[in-house]
Coordinates of C-alpha atoms in Angstrom, one line a residue:
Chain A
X19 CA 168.0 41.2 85.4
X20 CA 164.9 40.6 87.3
X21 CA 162.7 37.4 88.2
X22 CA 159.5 37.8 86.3
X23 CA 156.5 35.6 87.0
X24 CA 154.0 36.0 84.7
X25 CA 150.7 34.3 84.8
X26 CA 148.4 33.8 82.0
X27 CA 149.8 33.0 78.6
X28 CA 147.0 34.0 75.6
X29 CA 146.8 36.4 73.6
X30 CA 148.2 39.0 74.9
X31 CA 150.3 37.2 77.7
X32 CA 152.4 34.8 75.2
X33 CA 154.1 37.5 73.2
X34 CA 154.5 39.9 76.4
X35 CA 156.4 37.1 78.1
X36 CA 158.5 37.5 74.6
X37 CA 159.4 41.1 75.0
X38 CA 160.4 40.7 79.0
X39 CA 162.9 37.9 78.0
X40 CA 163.9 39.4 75.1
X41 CA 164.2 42.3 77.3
X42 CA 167.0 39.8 79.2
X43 CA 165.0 38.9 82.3
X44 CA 164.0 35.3 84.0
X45 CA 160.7 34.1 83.5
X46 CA 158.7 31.9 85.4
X47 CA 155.5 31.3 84.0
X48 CA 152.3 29.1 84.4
X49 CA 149.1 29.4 82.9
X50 CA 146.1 26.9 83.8
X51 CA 145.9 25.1 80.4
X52 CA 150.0 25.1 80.6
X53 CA 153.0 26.6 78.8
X54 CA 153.3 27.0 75.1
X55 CA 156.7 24.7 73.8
X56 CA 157.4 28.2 72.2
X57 CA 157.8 30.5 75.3
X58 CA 160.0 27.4 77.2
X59 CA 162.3 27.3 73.9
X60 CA 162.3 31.2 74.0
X61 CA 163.8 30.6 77.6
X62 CA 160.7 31.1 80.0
X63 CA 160.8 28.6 83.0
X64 CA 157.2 26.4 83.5
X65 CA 155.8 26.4 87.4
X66 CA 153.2 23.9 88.6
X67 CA 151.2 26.9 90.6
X68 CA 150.8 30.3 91.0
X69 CA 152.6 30.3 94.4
X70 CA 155.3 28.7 92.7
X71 CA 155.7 31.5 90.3
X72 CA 155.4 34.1 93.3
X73 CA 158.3 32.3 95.5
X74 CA 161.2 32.7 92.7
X75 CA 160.0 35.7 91.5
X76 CA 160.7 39.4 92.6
X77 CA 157.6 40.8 90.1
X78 CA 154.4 38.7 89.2
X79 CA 152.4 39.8 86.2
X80 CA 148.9 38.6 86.4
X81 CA 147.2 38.9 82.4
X82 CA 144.3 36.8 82.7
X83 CA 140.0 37.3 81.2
X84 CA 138.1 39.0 84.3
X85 CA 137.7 39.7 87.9
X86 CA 136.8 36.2 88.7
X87 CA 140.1 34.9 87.1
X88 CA 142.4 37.7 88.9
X89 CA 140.7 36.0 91.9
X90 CA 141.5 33.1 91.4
X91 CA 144.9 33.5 90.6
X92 CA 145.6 35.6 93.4
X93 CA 143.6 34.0 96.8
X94 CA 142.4 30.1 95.5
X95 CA 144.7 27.2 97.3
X96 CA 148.0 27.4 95.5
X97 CA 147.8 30.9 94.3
X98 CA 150.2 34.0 94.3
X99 CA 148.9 35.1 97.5
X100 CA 150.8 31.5 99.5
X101 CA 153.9 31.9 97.8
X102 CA 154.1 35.8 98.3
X103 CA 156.7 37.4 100.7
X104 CA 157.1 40.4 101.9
X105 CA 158.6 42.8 98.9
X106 CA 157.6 42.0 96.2
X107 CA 155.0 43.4 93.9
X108 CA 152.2 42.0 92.2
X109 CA 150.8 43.8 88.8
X110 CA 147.7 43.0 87.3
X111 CA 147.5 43.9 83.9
X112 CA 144.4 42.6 83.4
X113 CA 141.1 44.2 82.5
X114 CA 138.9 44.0 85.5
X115 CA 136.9 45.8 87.9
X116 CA 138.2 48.9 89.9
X117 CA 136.4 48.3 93.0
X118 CA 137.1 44.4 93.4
X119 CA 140.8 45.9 92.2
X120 CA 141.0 48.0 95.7
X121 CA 140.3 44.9 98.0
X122 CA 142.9 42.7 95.9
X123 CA 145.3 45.5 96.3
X124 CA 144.4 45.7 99.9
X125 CA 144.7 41.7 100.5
X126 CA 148.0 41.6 99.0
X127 CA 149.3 44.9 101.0
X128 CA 148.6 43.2 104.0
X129 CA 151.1 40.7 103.1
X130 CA 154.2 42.8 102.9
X131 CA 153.4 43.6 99.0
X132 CA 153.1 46.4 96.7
X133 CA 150.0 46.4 94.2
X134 CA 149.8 47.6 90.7
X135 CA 146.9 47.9 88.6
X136 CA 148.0 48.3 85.1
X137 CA 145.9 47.3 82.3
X138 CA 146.8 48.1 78.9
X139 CA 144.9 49.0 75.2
X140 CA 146.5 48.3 72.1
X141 CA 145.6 44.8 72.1
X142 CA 147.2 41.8 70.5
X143 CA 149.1 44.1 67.8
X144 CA 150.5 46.3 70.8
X145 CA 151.7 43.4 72.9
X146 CA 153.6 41.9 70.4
X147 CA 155.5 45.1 69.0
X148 CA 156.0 46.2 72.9
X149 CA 153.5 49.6 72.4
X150 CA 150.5 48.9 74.6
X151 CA 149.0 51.8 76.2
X152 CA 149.3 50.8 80.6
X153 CA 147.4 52.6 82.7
X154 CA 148.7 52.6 86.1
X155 CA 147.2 52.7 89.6
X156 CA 149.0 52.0 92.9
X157 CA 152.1 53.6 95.1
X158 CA 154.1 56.1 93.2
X159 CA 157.6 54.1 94.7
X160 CA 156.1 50.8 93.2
X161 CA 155.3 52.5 90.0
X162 CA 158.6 53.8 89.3
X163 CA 160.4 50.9 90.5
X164 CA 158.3 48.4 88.2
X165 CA 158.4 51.0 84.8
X166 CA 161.7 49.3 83.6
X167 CA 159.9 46.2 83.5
X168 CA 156.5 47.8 82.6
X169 CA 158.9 49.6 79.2
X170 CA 159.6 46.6 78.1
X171 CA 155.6 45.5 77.1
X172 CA 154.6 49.2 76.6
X173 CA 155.0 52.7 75.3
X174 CA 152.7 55.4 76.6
X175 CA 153.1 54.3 80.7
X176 CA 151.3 56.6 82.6
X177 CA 150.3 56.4 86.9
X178 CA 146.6 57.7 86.7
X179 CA 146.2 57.5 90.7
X180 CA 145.9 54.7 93.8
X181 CA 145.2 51.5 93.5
X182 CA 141.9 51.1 90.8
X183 CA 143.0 54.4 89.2
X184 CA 144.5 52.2 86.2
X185 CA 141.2 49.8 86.1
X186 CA 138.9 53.2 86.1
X187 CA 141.4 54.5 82.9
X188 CA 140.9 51.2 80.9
X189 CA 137.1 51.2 81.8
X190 CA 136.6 54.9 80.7
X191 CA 138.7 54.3 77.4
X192 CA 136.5 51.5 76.7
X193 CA 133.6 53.6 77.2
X194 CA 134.5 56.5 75.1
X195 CA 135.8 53.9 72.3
X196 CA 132.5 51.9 72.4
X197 CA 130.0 54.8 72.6
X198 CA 132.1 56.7 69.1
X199 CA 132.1 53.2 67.7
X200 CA 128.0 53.9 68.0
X201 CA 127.7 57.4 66.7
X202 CA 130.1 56.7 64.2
X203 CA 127.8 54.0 63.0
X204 CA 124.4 55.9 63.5
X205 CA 126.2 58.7 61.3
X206 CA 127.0 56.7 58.1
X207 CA 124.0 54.6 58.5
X208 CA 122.0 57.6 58.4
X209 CA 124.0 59.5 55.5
X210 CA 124.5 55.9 53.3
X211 CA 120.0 56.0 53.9
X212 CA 120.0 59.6 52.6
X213 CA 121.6 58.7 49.6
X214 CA 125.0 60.4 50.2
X215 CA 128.3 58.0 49.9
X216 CA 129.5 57.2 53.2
X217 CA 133.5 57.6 52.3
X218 CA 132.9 61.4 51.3
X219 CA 130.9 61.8 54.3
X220 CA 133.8 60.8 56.2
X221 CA 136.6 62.5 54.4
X222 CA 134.6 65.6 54.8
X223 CA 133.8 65.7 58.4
X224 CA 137.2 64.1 59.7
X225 CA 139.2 67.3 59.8
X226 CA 136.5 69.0 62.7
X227 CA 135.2 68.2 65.4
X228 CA 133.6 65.3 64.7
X229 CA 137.4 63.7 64.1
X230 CA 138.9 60.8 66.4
X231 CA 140.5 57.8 66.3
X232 CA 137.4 55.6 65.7
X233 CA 136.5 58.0 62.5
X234 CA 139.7 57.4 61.4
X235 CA 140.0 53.6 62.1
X236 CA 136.8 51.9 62.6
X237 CA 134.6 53.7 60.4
X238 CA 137.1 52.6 57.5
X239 CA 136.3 48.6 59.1
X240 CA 132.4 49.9 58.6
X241 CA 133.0 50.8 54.6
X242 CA 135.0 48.5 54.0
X243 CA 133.7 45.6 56.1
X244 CA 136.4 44.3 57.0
X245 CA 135.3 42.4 60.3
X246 CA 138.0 40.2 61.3
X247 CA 139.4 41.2 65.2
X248 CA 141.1 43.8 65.5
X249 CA 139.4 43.9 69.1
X250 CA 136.4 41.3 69.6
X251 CA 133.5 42.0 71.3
X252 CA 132.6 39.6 73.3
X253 CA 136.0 41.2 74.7
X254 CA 134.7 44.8 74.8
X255 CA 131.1 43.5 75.7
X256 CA 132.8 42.7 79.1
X257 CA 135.0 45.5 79.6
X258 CA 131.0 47.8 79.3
X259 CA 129.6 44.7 81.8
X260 CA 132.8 45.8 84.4
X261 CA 131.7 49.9 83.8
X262 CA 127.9 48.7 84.6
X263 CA 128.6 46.9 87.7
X264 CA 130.9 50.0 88.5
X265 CA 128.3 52.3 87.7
X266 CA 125.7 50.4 89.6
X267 CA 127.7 49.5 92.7
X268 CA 128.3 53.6 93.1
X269 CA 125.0 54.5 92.4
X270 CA 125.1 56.1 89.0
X271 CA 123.8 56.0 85.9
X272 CA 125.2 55.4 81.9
X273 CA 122.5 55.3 79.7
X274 CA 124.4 55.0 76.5
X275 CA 127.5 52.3 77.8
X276 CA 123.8 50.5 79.1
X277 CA 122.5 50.8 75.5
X278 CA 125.5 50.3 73.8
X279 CA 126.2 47.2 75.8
X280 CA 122.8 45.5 74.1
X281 CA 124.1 46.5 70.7
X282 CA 127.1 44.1 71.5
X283 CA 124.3 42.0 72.9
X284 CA 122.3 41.9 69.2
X285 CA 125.7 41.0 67.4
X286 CA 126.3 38.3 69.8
X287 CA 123.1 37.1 69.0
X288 CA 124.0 37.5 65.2
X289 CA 127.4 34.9 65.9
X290 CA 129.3 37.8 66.5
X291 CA 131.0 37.1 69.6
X292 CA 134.4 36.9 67.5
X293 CA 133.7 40.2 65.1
X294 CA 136.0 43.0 65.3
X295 CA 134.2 45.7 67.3
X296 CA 133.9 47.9 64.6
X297 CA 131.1 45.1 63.7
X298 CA 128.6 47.0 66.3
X299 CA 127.4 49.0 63.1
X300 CA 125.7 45.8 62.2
X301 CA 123.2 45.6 64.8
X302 CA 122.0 49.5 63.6
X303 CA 121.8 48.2 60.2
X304 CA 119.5 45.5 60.8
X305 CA 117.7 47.9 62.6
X306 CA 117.5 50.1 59.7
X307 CA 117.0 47.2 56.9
X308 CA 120.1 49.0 55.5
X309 CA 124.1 48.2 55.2
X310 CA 126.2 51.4 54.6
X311 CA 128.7 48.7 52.4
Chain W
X21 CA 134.1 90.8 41.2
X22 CA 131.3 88.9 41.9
X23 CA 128.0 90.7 42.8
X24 CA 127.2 88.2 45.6
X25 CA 123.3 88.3 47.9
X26 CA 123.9 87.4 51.3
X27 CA 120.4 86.7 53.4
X28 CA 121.1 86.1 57.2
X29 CA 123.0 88.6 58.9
X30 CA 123.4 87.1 62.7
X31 CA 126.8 85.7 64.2
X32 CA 127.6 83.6 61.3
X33 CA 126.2 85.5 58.5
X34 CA 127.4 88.5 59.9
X35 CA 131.2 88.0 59.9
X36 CA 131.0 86.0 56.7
X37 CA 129.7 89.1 54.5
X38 CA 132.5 90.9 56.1
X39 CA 135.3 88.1 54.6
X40 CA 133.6 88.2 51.2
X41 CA 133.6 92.0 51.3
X42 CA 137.4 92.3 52.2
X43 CA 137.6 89.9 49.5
X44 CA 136.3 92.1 46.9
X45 CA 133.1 91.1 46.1
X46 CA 130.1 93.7 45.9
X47 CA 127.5 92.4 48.2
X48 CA 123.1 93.0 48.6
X49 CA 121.7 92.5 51.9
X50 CA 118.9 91.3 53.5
X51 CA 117.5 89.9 57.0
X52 CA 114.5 89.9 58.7
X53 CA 115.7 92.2 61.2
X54 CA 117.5 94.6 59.6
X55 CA 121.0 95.2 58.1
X56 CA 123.5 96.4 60.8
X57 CA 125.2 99.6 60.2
X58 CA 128.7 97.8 60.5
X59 CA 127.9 96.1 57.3
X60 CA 126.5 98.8 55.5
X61 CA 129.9 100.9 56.4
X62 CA 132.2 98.1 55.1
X63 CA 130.2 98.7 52.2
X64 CA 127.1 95.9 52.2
X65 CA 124.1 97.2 50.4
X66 CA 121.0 97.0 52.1
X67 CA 117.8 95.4 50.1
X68 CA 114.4 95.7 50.8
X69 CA 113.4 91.7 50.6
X70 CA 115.2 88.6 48.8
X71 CA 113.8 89.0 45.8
X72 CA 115.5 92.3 45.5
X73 CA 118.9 90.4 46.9
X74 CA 118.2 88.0 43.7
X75 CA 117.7 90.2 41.0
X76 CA 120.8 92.1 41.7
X77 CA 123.4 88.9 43.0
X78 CA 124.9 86.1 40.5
X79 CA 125.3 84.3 43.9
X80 CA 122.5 84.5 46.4
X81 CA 124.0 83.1 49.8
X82 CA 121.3 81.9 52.8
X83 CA 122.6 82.1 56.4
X84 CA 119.6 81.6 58.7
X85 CA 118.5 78.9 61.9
X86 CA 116.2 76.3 60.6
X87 CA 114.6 74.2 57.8
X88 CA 110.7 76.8 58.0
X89 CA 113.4 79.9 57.7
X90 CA 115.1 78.9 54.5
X91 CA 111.8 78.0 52.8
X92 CA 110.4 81.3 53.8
X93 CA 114.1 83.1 52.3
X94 CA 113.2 81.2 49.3
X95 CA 110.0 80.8 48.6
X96 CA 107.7 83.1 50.2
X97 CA 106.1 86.0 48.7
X98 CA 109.1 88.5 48.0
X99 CA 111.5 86.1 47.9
X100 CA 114.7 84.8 46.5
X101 CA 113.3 82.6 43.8
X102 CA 110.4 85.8 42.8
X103 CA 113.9 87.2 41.8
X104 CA 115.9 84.7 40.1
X105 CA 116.7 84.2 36.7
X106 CA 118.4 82.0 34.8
X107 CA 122.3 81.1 34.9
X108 CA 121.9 82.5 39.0
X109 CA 123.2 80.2 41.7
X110 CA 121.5 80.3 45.4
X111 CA 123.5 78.5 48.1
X112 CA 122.3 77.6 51.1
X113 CA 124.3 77.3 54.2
X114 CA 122.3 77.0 56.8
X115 CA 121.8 73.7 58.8
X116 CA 118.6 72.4 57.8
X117 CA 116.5 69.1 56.7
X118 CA 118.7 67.3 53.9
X119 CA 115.3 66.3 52.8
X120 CA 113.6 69.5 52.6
X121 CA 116.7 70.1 50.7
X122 CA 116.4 67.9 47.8
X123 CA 112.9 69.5 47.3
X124 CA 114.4 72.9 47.9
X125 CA 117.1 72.2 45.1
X126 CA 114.7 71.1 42.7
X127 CA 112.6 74.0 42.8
X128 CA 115.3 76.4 42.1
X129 CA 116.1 74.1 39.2
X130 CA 113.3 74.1 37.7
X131 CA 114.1 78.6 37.4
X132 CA 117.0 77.5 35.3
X133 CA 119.4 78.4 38.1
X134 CA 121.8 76.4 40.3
X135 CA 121.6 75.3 44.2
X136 CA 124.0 74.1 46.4
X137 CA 123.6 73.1 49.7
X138 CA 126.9 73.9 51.8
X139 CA 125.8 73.9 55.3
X140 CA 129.4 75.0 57.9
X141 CA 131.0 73.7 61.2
X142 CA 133.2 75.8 63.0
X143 CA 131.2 78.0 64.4
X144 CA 131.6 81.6 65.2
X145 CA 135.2 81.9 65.4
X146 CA 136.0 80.0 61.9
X147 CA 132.9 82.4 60.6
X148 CA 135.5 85.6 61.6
X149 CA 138.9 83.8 60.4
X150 CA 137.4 82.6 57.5
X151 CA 137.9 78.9 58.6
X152 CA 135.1 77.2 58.6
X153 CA 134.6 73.6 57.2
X154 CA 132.2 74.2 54.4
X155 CA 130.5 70.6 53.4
X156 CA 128.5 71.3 50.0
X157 CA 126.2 68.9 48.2
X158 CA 124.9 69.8 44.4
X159 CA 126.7 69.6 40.6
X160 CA 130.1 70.4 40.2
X161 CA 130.2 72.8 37.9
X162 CA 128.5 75.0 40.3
X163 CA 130.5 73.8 42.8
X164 CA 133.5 74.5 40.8
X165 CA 132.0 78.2 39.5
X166 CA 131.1 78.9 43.7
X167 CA 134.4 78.0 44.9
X168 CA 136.4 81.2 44.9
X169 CA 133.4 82.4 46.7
X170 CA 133.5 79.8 49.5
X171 CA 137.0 79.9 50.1
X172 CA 136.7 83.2 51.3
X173 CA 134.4 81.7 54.1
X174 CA 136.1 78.6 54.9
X175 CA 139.2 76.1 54.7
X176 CA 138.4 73.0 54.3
X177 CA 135.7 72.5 51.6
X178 CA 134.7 69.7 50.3
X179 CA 132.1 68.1 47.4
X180 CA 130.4 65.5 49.5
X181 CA 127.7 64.6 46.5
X182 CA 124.5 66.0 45.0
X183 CA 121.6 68.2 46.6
X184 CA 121.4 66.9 50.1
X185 CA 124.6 65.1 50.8
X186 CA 126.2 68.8 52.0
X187 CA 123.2 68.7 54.9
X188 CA 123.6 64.8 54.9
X189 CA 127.4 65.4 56.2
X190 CA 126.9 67.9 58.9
X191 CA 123.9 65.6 60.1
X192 CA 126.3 62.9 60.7
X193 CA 128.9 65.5 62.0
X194 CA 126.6 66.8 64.8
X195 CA 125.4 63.0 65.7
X196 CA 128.7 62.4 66.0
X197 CA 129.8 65.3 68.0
X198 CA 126.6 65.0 70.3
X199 CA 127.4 61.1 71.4
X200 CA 131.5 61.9 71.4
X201 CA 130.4 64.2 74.1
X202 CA 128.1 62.6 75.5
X203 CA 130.7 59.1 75.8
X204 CA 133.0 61.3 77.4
X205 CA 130.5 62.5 79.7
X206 CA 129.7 59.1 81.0
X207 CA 133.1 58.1 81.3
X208 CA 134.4 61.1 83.3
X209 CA 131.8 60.8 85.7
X210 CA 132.3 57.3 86.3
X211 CA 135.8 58.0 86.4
X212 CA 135.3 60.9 89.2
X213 CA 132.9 59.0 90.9
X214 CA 135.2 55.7 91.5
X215 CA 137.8 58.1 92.9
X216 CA 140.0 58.7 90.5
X217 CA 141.4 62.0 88.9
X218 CA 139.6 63.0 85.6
X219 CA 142.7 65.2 84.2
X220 CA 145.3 62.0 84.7
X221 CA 142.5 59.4 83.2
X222 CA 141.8 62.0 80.6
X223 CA 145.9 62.3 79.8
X224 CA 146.6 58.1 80.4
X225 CA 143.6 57.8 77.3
X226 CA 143.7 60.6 74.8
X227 CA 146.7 59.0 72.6
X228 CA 144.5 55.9 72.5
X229 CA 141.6 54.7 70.5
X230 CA 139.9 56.6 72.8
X231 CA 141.5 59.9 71.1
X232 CA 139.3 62.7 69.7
X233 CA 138.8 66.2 69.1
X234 CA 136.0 66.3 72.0
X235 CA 138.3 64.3 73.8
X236 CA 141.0 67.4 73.4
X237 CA 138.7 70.4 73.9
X238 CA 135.3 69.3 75.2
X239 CA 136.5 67.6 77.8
X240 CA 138.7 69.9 79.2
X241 CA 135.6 72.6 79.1
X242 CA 133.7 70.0 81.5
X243 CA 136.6 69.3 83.7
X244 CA 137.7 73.5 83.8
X245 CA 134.0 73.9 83.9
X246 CA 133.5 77.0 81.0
X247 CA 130.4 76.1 79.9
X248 CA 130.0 79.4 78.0
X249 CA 129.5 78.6 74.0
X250 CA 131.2 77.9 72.2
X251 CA 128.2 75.7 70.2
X252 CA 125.0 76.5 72.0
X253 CA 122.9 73.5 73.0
X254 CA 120.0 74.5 71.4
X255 CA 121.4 74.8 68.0
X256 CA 122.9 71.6 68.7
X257 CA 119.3 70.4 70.1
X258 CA 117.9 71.5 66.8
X259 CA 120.6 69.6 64.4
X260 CA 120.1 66.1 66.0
X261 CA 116.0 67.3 66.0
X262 CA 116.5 67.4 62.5
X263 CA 119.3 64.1 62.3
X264 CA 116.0 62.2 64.1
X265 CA 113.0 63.5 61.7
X266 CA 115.3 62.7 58.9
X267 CA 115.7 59.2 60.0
X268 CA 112.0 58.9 60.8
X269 CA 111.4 60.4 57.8
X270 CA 113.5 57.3 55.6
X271 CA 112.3 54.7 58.2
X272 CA 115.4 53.7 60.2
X273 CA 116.5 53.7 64.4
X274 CA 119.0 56.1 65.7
X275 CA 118.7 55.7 69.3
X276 CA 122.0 57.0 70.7
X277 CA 120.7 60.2 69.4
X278 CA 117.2 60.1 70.4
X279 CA 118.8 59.5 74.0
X280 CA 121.4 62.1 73.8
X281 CA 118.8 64.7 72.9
X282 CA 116.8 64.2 75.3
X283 CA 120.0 65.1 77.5
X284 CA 120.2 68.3 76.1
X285 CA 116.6 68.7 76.3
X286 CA 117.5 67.9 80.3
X287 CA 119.9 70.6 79.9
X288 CA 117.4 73.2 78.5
X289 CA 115.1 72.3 81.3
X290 CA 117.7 73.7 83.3
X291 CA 117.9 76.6 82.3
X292 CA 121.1 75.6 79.5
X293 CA 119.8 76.5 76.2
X294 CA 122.4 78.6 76.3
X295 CA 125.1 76.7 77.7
X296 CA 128.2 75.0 75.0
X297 CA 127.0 71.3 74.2
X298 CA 130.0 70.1 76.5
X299 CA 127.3 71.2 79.6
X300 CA 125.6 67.9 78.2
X301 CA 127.5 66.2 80.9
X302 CA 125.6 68.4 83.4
X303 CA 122.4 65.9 82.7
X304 CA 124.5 63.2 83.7
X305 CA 125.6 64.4 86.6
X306 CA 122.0 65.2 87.9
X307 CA 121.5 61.4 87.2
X308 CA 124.2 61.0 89.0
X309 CA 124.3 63.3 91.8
X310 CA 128.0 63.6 91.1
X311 CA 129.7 66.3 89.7
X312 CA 133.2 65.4 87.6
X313 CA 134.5 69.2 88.4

């Protein structure tokens, strides 16, 4: 049995807090708009800070928005950082940037600490059935010391590289699964316009090399418009703004995560900050005066 | 025994008249450039123009690069269609305008005879092992009657809808393929860029949503760096050339492709017409003076 802090109870936080105690570890938890009656009933202990958490625990999870929150949580007046000693490990499984990931990392090594990055995919669905996808950067020792823990919440666990590694993994996935999402939706657009029935289209062309996961997934959401999250994206609209800063504070260029990005923008300004993903097909249809449903 | 016409005798055509002749068939051959003695020894007979292809072939089978060349096959003076008569199928399998197809189609029609548009992916090698994915838009009893004959070229066959909707479907196949590549491009730069190690973020993603077929092999070619085709960019240049007039053509905004040919129009200025289409990420990397391999 370890001591678990785990900060930020949402979404995804609430029911991976239920997989470590069901997992038969101690829990201290806080979370800035406090702890759900359900996680304190399940057995998880409430803390009135971040350092609080961090001095009676052995392993603090951090599962919180964006880069400003991880922050926050880490370095503002009664965070982890003033009730960290030397030891113990901090892992950040949220999705934020790489770069701002390395100086965290950094900050809290200077303190004794070990570092993971290890943000996960699979989303609410895979925290609650313990089968996220983490991807992990930081020190080989402190990876393989924290999997146990790390098994409990996922099921494909792999250490990509140093501190950021896991951060760059989650922002590339995002990427790739954004940018399909696109030419998925440019592709039935343009064969539902031609006349030709988008479901055949699919069946016919899922076996080559056109095949992936989004084909198989979220072009079914497209047909069958079935729009409810799923992932929403306002959520994957900020994992593209993290690749963008990325991409701009190295000095390169993604022309298609840039233009993809305003796609998200046009469904946001559609109401569709709370639409599955899979929903991006609608800013090409109003661009087209045509819906492939 | 079918007595099948086979027009179009380069690296597709080529090995698919030799499938259909170990299959039994008698086959009458034509191409611009001459019939190869290879095929004339595995007992192909040579014609002197389409029209003399038709008038001896109850299947007349058109292999050849673009949209201008299958109008010529079919329409010019000494032609297919100057040889058809009625109860005759012609079936085109080139990669060309879905469009121009329809018109095609109706033309041969009107001769009492049957078309079917059944444009292939799979390239060279599924041309040899009989493998290729065969995506075929007219009626079905033609389909039906031509089916024996196209199993002998390919595996996976399938009725996608009426004249057009064979072309329709590998349009959206080759947008989809193009921007797959192109996402993965952008995300293994940015990947390799930020420090971290495109083989372990390519391995911590590929079981994700971020999973694909150009995820499993395309990748890989960019990371290993064999950029010899495979699926040259300019054919591939040429079927989103033909994805974009089509959606000019119906009035509608596909601008993932319109940017992602211009990347392989990038590539071609450099010399890679003749690269594989995974080179595509050689355009980014210019941008961004950072090479993934």
């Amino acid at each position: 049995m370890t001591n678990v802090g785990f900060i930020g109870l949402g979404i995804m936080g609430h029911p991976m807090v239920l997989n470590l105690l069901k997992g038969g570890h101690r829990l201290a938890l806080y979370s800035r708009s406090g702890v759900a009656q359900g996680l304190s009933e399940a057995g998880g202990v409430a803390c009135d800070s971040g350092a609080d958490v961090a001095k009676c625990s052995q392993i603090i999870i951090v599962m919180v928005p964006d880069t400003p929150d991880v922050e926050q949580v880490l370095f503002a007046p009664g965070g982890v950082a003033e009730g960290l000693s030397a030891g113990k490990t901090v892992i950040d499984m949220s999705s934020i940037s790489p770069l701002a990931t390395k100086q965290f990392a950094a900050k809290i090594e200077q303190l004794g600490c070990q570092y993971l990055d290890a943000p996960v995919s699979g989303g609410e669905i895979g925290a609650r059935s313990g089968a996220l996808t983490i991807m992990v950067g930081g020190r080989e020792d402190a990876f393989i010391a924290a999997r146990p823990i790390l098994e409990l919440m996922g099921k494909t666990i792999t250490l990509v590289g140093e501190n950021g590694a896991g951060q760059t993994a989650k922002v590339a996935n995002q990427i790739i699964v954004a940018l399909n999402i696109e030419a998925v939706s440019e592709a039935l657009i343009l064969a539902s316009k031609l006349g030709a029935d988008p479901v055949r289209v699919r069946e016919a062309i899922a076996g080559g090399f056109a095949g992936s996961r989004v084909l198989d997934v979220h072009a079914l959401r497209m047909i069958e418009r079935t729009f409810n999250p799923g992932f929403r994206i306002r959520l994957h609209k900020k994992d593209l703004d993290i690749a963008l800063r990325a991409a701009s504070d190295v000095g390169m260029s993604l022309p298609a995560t840039a233009m993809t990005q305003q796609l998200f923008n046009a469904c946001v300004a559609h109401g569709g900050e709370n639409w599955d993903h899979s929903a991006l097909v609608k800013a090409l249809e109003l661009m087209a005066d045509h819906c492939i449903g």
